[in-house]
Short mmCIF file of C-alpha atoms in Angstrom, two decimals:
data_model
loop_
_atom_site.label_atom_id
_atom_site.label_comp_id
_atom_site.label_asym_id
_atom_site.label_seq_id
_atom_site.Cartn_x
_atom_site.Cartn_y
_atom_site.Cartn_z
CA UNK A 1 17.05 61.71 -41.11
CA UNK A 2 13.25 62.13 -40.61
CA UNK A 3 10.79 64.19 -42.54
CA UNK A 4 8.20 66.39 -40.48
CA UNK A 5 4.87 66.54 -41.66
CA UNK A 6 2.73 69.68 -41.40
CA UNK A 7 -0.62 68.06 -42.44
CA UNK A 8 -3.03 67.29 -39.66
CA UNK A 9 -3.74 63.77 -38.82
CA UNK A 10 -6.34 61.96 -40.63
CA UNK A 11 -9.77 61.02 -39.10
CA UNK A 12 -10.91 57.68 -39.77
CA UNK A 13 -14.32 56.63 -41.05
CA UNK A 14 -15.06 54.82 -37.86
CA UNK A 15 -12.60 55.35 -34.96
CA UNK A 16 -12.34 51.51 -34.07
CA UNK A 17 -9.07 51.78 -32.48
CA UNK A 18 -10.30 54.45 -29.98
CA UNK A 19 -13.47 52.75 -29.25
CA UNK A 20 -11.59 49.57 -28.61
CA UNK A 21 -9.04 51.54 -26.13
CA UNK A 22 -11.98 52.83 -24.05
CA UNK A 23 -12.50 49.09 -22.72
CA UNK A 24 -9.56 48.39 -20.38
CA UNK A 25 -7.13 46.06 -22.50
CA UNK A 26 -9.52 46.42 -25.22
CA UNK A 27 -7.05 46.04 -28.07
CA UNK A 28 -6.29 42.42 -26.68
CA UNK A 29 -9.70 41.76 -25.27
CA UNK A 30 -12.06 42.52 -28.09
CA UNK A 31 -9.96 40.68 -30.92
CA UNK A 32 -9.52 37.56 -28.50
CA UNK A 33 -13.44 37.70 -28.27
CA UNK A 34 -14.18 38.02 -31.88
CA UNK A 35 -11.51 35.24 -32.39
CA UNK A 36 -13.38 33.07 -30.23
CA UNK A 37 -16.81 33.71 -32.25
CA UNK A 38 -15.25 33.22 -35.67
CA UNK A 39 -13.37 30.08 -34.32
CA UNK A 40 -16.40 28.35 -32.81
CA UNK A 41 -19.11 29.54 -35.65
CA UNK A 42 -17.06 29.76 -38.98
CA UNK A 43 -13.85 27.46 -38.30
CA UNK A 44 -13.83 26.46 -42.21
CA UNK A 45 -12.90 30.34 -42.79
CA UNK A 46 -9.67 29.98 -40.48
CA UNK A 47 -8.56 27.02 -42.32
CA UNK A 48 -8.64 28.02 -45.90
CA UNK A 49 -4.79 28.20 -45.77
CA UNK A 50 -2.32 30.40 -47.07
CA UNK A 51 -1.78 34.06 -45.52
CA UNK A 52 -5.45 34.07 -43.91
CA UNK A 53 -4.50 30.95 -41.87
CA UNK A 54 -1.30 31.88 -41.12
CA UNK A 55 -2.12 35.36 -40.04
CA UNK A 56 -5.54 34.80 -37.98
CA UNK A 57 -5.27 31.11 -36.89
CA UNK A 58 -1.74 30.14 -36.53
CA UNK A 59 0.34 33.26 -35.89
CA UNK A 60 -0.23 33.23 -32.06
CA UNK A 61 3.22 31.41 -31.20
CA UNK A 62 5.24 33.03 -33.44
CA UNK A 63 3.81 36.76 -32.62
CA UNK A 64 4.30 36.08 -28.93
CA UNK A 65 7.77 34.98 -29.53
CA UNK A 66 8.50 38.03 -31.32
CA UNK A 67 7.10 39.83 -28.51
CA UNK A 68 9.20 37.86 -26.25
CA UNK A 69 12.29 38.64 -28.28
CA UNK A 70 11.53 42.56 -28.47
CA UNK A 71 11.07 42.34 -24.55
CA UNK A 72 14.65 40.75 -24.33
CA UNK A 73 16.07 43.71 -25.90
CA UNK A 74 14.40 46.01 -23.19
CA UNK A 75 16.85 43.94 -20.69
CA UNK A 76 20.00 45.32 -19.92
CA UNK A 77 22.72 43.94 -17.69
CA UNK A 78 21.88 46.35 -14.83
CA UNK A 79 17.91 45.60 -15.39
CA UNK A 80 18.30 41.71 -15.24
CA UNK A 81 17.67 41.69 -11.44
CA UNK A 82 14.51 43.32 -11.32
CA UNK A 83 13.14 40.97 -13.89
CA UNK A 84 14.05 37.81 -11.95
CA UNK A 85 12.52 39.37 -8.94
CA UNK A 86 8.99 40.08 -10.82
CA UNK A 87 9.38 36.63 -12.33
CA UNK A 88 9.83 35.07 -8.75
CA UNK A 89 6.97 36.92 -7.02
CA UNK A 90 4.60 36.06 -9.74
CA UNK A 91 5.58 32.57 -9.78
CA UNK A 92 5.19 32.36 -6.18
CA UNK A 93 1.89 34.14 -5.65
CA UNK A 94 -0.01 33.22 -8.90
CA UNK A 95 0.99 29.32 -8.87
CA UNK A 96 2.85 27.89 -5.67
CA UNK A 97 0.89 29.58 -2.91
CA UNK A 98 -2.57 28.94 -4.40
CA UNK A 99 -1.91 25.50 -5.59
CA UNK A 100 -0.74 24.69 -2.11
CA UNK A 101 -3.81 26.03 -0.26
CA UNK A 102 -6.24 24.47 -2.77
CA UNK A 103 -4.40 21.12 -2.14
CA UNK A 104 -4.82 21.54 1.62
CA UNK A 105 -8.49 22.13 1.03
CA UNK A 106 -8.31 19.18 -1.03
CA UNK A 107 -7.16 16.93 1.97
CA UNK A 108 -10.56 18.24 3.53
CA UNK A 109 -13.05 18.06 1.00
CA UNK A 110 -11.74 15.21 -1.10
CA UNK A 111 -11.00 14.80 -4.97
CA UNK A 112 -14.91 15.35 -5.83
CA UNK A 113 -14.32 19.44 -4.53
CA UNK A 114 -17.26 21.77 -4.11
CA UNK A 115 -20.29 22.78 -5.85
CA UNK A 116 -19.69 20.08 -8.75
CA UNK A 117 -16.01 21.43 -9.40
CA UNK A 118 -13.64 18.79 -8.90
CA UNK A 119 -10.30 19.16 -7.25
CA UNK A 120 -8.71 18.32 -10.51
CA UNK A 121 -10.38 21.55 -12.20
CA UNK A 122 -9.82 24.03 -9.62
CA UNK A 123 -6.14 23.03 -9.05
CA UNK A 124 -5.46 23.40 -12.94
CA UNK A 125 -6.99 26.76 -13.00
CA UNK A 126 -4.91 28.20 -10.36
CA UNK A 127 -1.72 26.69 -11.04
CA UNK A 128 -1.37 27.87 -14.75
CA UNK A 129 -1.35 31.29 -16.12
CA UNK A 130 -1.79 32.54 -19.54
CA UNK A 131 1.64 34.25 -20.98
CA UNK A 132 0.03 35.69 -23.93
CA UNK A 133 -2.53 37.65 -21.92
CA UNK A 134 0.20 38.88 -19.36
CA UNK A 135 2.42 40.00 -22.56
CA UNK A 136 -0.35 41.79 -24.20
CA UNK A 137 -1.28 43.80 -20.85
CA UNK A 138 1.87 44.41 -19.50
CA UNK A 139 3.03 45.66 -23.16
CA UNK A 140 0.56 48.44 -22.74
CA UNK A 141 0.41 49.31 -19.16
CA UNK A 142 3.78 47.75 -17.90
CA UNK A 143 7.47 48.17 -18.31
CA UNK A 144 10.65 45.82 -18.94
CA UNK A 145 10.35 44.11 -15.84
CA UNK A 146 6.68 43.34 -16.04
CA UNK A 147 6.91 42.03 -19.51
CA UNK A 148 10.24 39.90 -18.91
CA UNK A 149 8.40 38.39 -15.93
CA UNK A 150 6.53 36.21 -18.54
CA UNK A 151 8.97 33.48 -17.86
CA UNK A 152 6.67 32.55 -14.96
CA UNK A 153 4.33 31.33 -17.46
CA UNK A 154 6.42 29.50 -19.03
CA UNK A 155 7.61 27.61 -15.87
CA UNK A 156 3.94 27.05 -14.89
CA UNK A 157 2.64 26.05 -18.19
CA UNK A 158 1.62 22.47 -18.53
CA UNK A 159 0.74 20.16 -16.05
CA UNK A 160 3.91 20.11 -13.81
CA UNK A 161 2.60 21.81 -10.67
CA UNK A 162 -0.80 20.00 -11.05
CA UNK A 163 0.97 16.88 -11.07
CA UNK A 164 3.24 17.88 -8.35
CA UNK A 165 0.79 19.18 -5.89
CA UNK A 166 -1.77 16.10 -6.53
CA UNK A 167 1.31 13.95 -5.59
CA UNK A 168 1.24 11.91 -8.72
CA UNK A 169 5.00 11.03 -10.51
CA UNK A 170 5.35 9.66 -13.85
CA UNK A 171 4.38 12.59 -16.21
CA UNK A 172 5.56 15.23 -13.79
CA UNK A 173 9.10 15.29 -15.58
CA UNK A 174 8.84 18.55 -17.91
CA UNK A 175 11.69 18.03 -20.68
CA UNK A 176 14.54 20.50 -20.10
CA UNK A 177 14.81 21.15 -23.87
CA UNK A 178 11.05 22.61 -23.50
CA UNK A 179 12.12 24.94 -20.71
CA UNK A 180 15.24 26.20 -22.63
CA UNK A 181 13.32 26.92 -25.86
CA UNK A 182 10.65 29.14 -23.99
CA UNK A 183 13.24 31.28 -22.97
CA UNK A 184 15.87 31.61 -25.90
CA UNK A 185 13.97 34.34 -27.79
CA UNK A 186 14.23 36.39 -24.58
CA UNK A 187 18.02 35.44 -24.18
CA UNK A 188 18.78 36.03 -28.04
CA UNK A 189 16.67 39.60 -27.33
CA UNK A 190 18.81 40.48 -24.29
CA UNK A 191 22.01 39.77 -26.25
CA UNK A 192 21.13 41.77 -29.28
CA UNK A 193 19.79 44.64 -27.13
CA UNK A 194 22.97 45.04 -25.33
CA UNK A 195 25.46 44.77 -28.10
CA UNK A 196 23.18 47.54 -30.12
CA UNK A 197 20.64 49.87 -28.26
CA UNK A 198 19.58 50.94 -32.03
CA UNK A 199 17.81 47.57 -32.12
CA UNK A 200 16.05 48.25 -28.69
CA UNK A 201 14.66 51.58 -30.03
CA UNK A 202 13.43 49.90 -33.47
CA UNK A 203 11.70 47.01 -31.48
CA UNK A 204 9.83 49.38 -28.79
CA UNK A 205 6.72 49.31 -30.72
CA UNK A 206 6.43 45.48 -31.38
CA UNK A 207 3.82 45.21 -28.55
CA UNK A 208 1.52 47.79 -30.20
CA UNK A 209 1.44 46.07 -33.45
CA UNK A 210 1.33 42.34 -32.73
CA UNK A 211 -0.75 42.21 -29.53
CA UNK A 212 -4.54 42.23 -31.50
CA UNK A 213 -3.37 39.69 -34.14
CA UNK A 214 -2.12 37.04 -31.49
CA UNK A 215 -5.13 38.04 -29.01
CA UNK A 216 -7.47 36.84 -32.10
CA UNK A 217 -5.50 33.82 -32.89
CA UNK A 218 -5.78 33.03 -29.47
CA UNK A 219 -9.36 33.46 -29.23
CA UNK A 220 -9.84 31.08 -32.40
CA UNK A 221 -8.74 28.21 -29.90
CA UNK A 222 -11.34 28.86 -27.45
CA UNK A 223 -14.46 27.13 -28.32
CA UNK A 224 -17.96 28.81 -27.02
CA UNK A 225 -19.60 25.45 -27.18
CA UNK A 226 -17.09 24.13 -24.56
CA UNK A 227 -17.89 27.38 -22.67
CA UNK A 228 -21.51 26.67 -22.50
CA UNK A 229 -21.03 22.98 -21.43
CA UNK A 230 -18.88 24.22 -18.60
CA UNK A 231 -22.00 26.34 -17.67
CA UNK A 232 -22.30 28.35 -14.64
CA UNK A 233 -19.83 26.38 -12.75
CA UNK A 234 -17.02 27.16 -15.02
CA UNK A 235 -17.84 30.62 -15.10
CA UNK A 236 -17.76 30.81 -11.24
CA UNK A 237 -14.50 28.85 -11.15
CA UNK A 238 -13.24 31.62 -13.53
CA UNK A 239 -14.09 34.64 -11.92
CA UNK A 240 -13.23 33.12 -8.21
CA UNK A 241 -9.61 32.18 -9.71
CA UNK A 242 -8.89 35.58 -11.30
CA UNK A 243 -10.16 37.22 -8.28
CA UNK A 244 -7.97 35.10 -5.77
CA UNK A 245 -4.69 34.78 -7.75
CA UNK A 246 -4.61 38.07 -9.06
CA UNK A 247 -5.12 39.32 -5.75
CA UNK A 248 -2.22 37.21 -4.55
CA UNK A 249 0.00 38.71 -7.26
CA UNK A 250 -1.13 42.00 -6.60
CA UNK A 251 -0.20 41.34 -2.92
CA UNK A 252 3.29 40.66 -4.06
CA UNK A 253 3.62 43.45 -6.03
CA UNK A 254 2.76 45.76 -3.42
CA UNK A 255 4.59 44.48 -0.78
CA UNK A 256 7.79 42.81 -1.87
CA UNK A 257 8.20 44.42 -5.10
CA UNK A 258 6.92 47.79 -3.90
CA UNK A 259 5.45 49.06 -7.19
CA UNK A 260 3.07 51.51 -5.62
CA UNK A 261 0.11 52.71 -7.39
CA UNK A 262 1.17 50.49 -10.27
CA UNK A 263 0.73 47.34 -8.34
CA UNK A 264 -2.51 46.58 -9.86
CA UNK A 265 -0.60 44.95 -13.11
CA UNK A 266 -0.49 42.22 -10.82
CA UNK A 267 -4.20 41.22 -11.04
CA UNK A 268 -3.58 40.66 -14.69
CA UNK A 269 -1.55 37.35 -13.92
CA UNK A 270 -4.80 36.01 -12.78
CA UNK A 271 -5.47 33.75 -15.84
CA UNK A 272 -5.45 30.27 -17.09
CA UNK A 273 -3.97 29.58 -20.47
CA UNK A 274 -5.72 27.73 -23.20
CA UNK A 275 -3.68 24.69 -22.94
CA UNK A 276 -4.64 23.91 -19.43
CA UNK A 277 -7.87 22.39 -21.24
CA UNK A 278 -5.45 19.17 -21.88
CA UNK A 279 -4.11 18.89 -18.23
CA UNK A 280 -7.05 16.96 -17.00
CA UNK A 281 -6.48 14.26 -19.49
CA UNK A 282 -2.68 13.85 -18.91
CA UNK A 283 -3.40 13.78 -15.03
CA UNK A 284 -5.72 11.00 -15.75
CA UNK A 285 -3.14 9.03 -17.41
CA UNK A 286 -0.80 9.42 -14.94
CA UNK A 287 -3.69 8.53 -12.34
CA UNK A 288 -6.61 6.60 -13.43
CA UNK A 289 -8.58 7.68 -10.45
CA UNK A 290 -8.86 11.21 -11.63
CA UNK A 291 -10.42 9.80 -14.98
CA UNK A 292 -14.18 10.15 -13.71
CA UNK A 293 -13.16 14.16 -13.34
CA UNK A 294 -12.07 14.38 -16.69
CA UNK A 295 -15.00 15.32 -19.00
CA UNK A 296 -16.41 17.88 -16.69
CA UNK A 297 -13.39 19.43 -15.63
CA UNK A 298 -12.20 19.74 -19.16
CA UNK A 299 -15.59 21.79 -19.90
CA UNK A 300 -15.14 24.05 -16.78
CA UNK A 301 -11.65 24.73 -17.45
CA UNK A 302 -12.30 25.98 -20.81
CA UNK A 303 -14.97 28.31 -19.37
CA UNK A 304 -12.55 29.29 -16.97
CA UNK A 305 -10.25 30.17 -19.55
CA UNK A 306 -12.09 32.58 -21.84
CA UNK A 307 -13.63 34.25 -18.16
CA UNK A 308 -9.94 34.98 -16.79
CA UNK A 309 -8.77 36.04 -20.06
CA UNK A 310 -11.29 38.98 -20.19
CA UNK A 311 -11.91 39.65 -16.38
CA UNK A 312 -8.25 39.69 -15.21
CA UNK A 313 -7.12 42.72 -17.72
CA UNK A 314 -10.33 44.55 -16.95
CA UNK A 315 -9.62 44.34 -13.21
CA UNK A 316 -5.86 44.99 -13.62
CA UNK A 317 -6.67 48.21 -15.59
CA UNK A 318 -9.55 49.22 -13.22
CA UNK A 319 -7.31 48.94 -10.04
CA UNK A 320 -4.40 50.93 -11.87
CA UNK A 321 -6.72 53.43 -12.75
CA UNK A 322 -8.45 53.90 -9.20
CA UNK A 323 -4.65 53.89 -7.85
CA UNK A 324 -3.27 56.48 -10.35
CA UNK A 325 -1.17 54.22 -12.05
CA UNK A 326 -2.08 54.65 -15.51
CA UNK A 327 -1.25 58.28 -15.15
CA UNK A 328 2.26 57.88 -13.83
CA UNK A 329 2.68 54.78 -16.42
CA UNK A 330 1.79 57.21 -19.55
CA UNK A 331 3.76 60.14 -18.02
CA UNK A 332 6.94 58.02 -17.69
CA UNK A 333 6.33 57.10 -21.16
CA UNK A 334 6.91 53.09 -20.84
#
């Protein structure tokens, strides 16, 4: 039983939420930037312990897992096929095709790369994607098919595809237990959601609640000093990778998934996850010949991580708006 209130909605002293929403993906982008500023210049504040550290620094993994769990509840037995289709398209167009193309170019230009950006840095940025950013964006603008496709980020997470396409063996094995751990929350959510639809309705607002908090926590792990060290080359790499891989996924959404004016969502996949920063070191351990590129590549990747986290959702929201996808999405009440 619900109680209807006749009182008018209260006006805030400062419409912070409305201002954030004026920026495409603002409830995610603004906290992410604030988190990176706090994490870079006031790291001791985030490390004082107790609930402050738990919420503002260490919460990203738990909150993303909660969102994944809630996403699973939206996937019924009838809808699992579309989720698998979306996951496959994202993995193909975000990781496999771009990584294959970069590798082919690398056979021609060599490991030194171009413009001071090594093949190692380029391949790492295009082969990896930020599942947190994808979930945040699709939590607001997508539907269960898009949110469920976060599984693609679980698959391309880490150095596996970089090692694979560089032809390096050894550390290329990803333990099956880690792959399983990444999808268990989704599977448990699917089971509960199919058993009891009431839980599905209860968990629907999860995205709107947790996105600003885990975006801030993700931002605290992005050191702005590393962005400066990466300089213009890292920024160029981030912009180019976001546009290239985002356009590929957009193409897949448009032609294979036939999402029409909502195909702009695909551009939100043009990101690089923060853990990609450690990939050059792992690759160098497998192939010592790559050690000479590690320091520069790490700084460039750090810059690309932040640039793509901001740029990809902005481009996706702009394309959605241009094609009328935003209006249709909100009319459908997704």
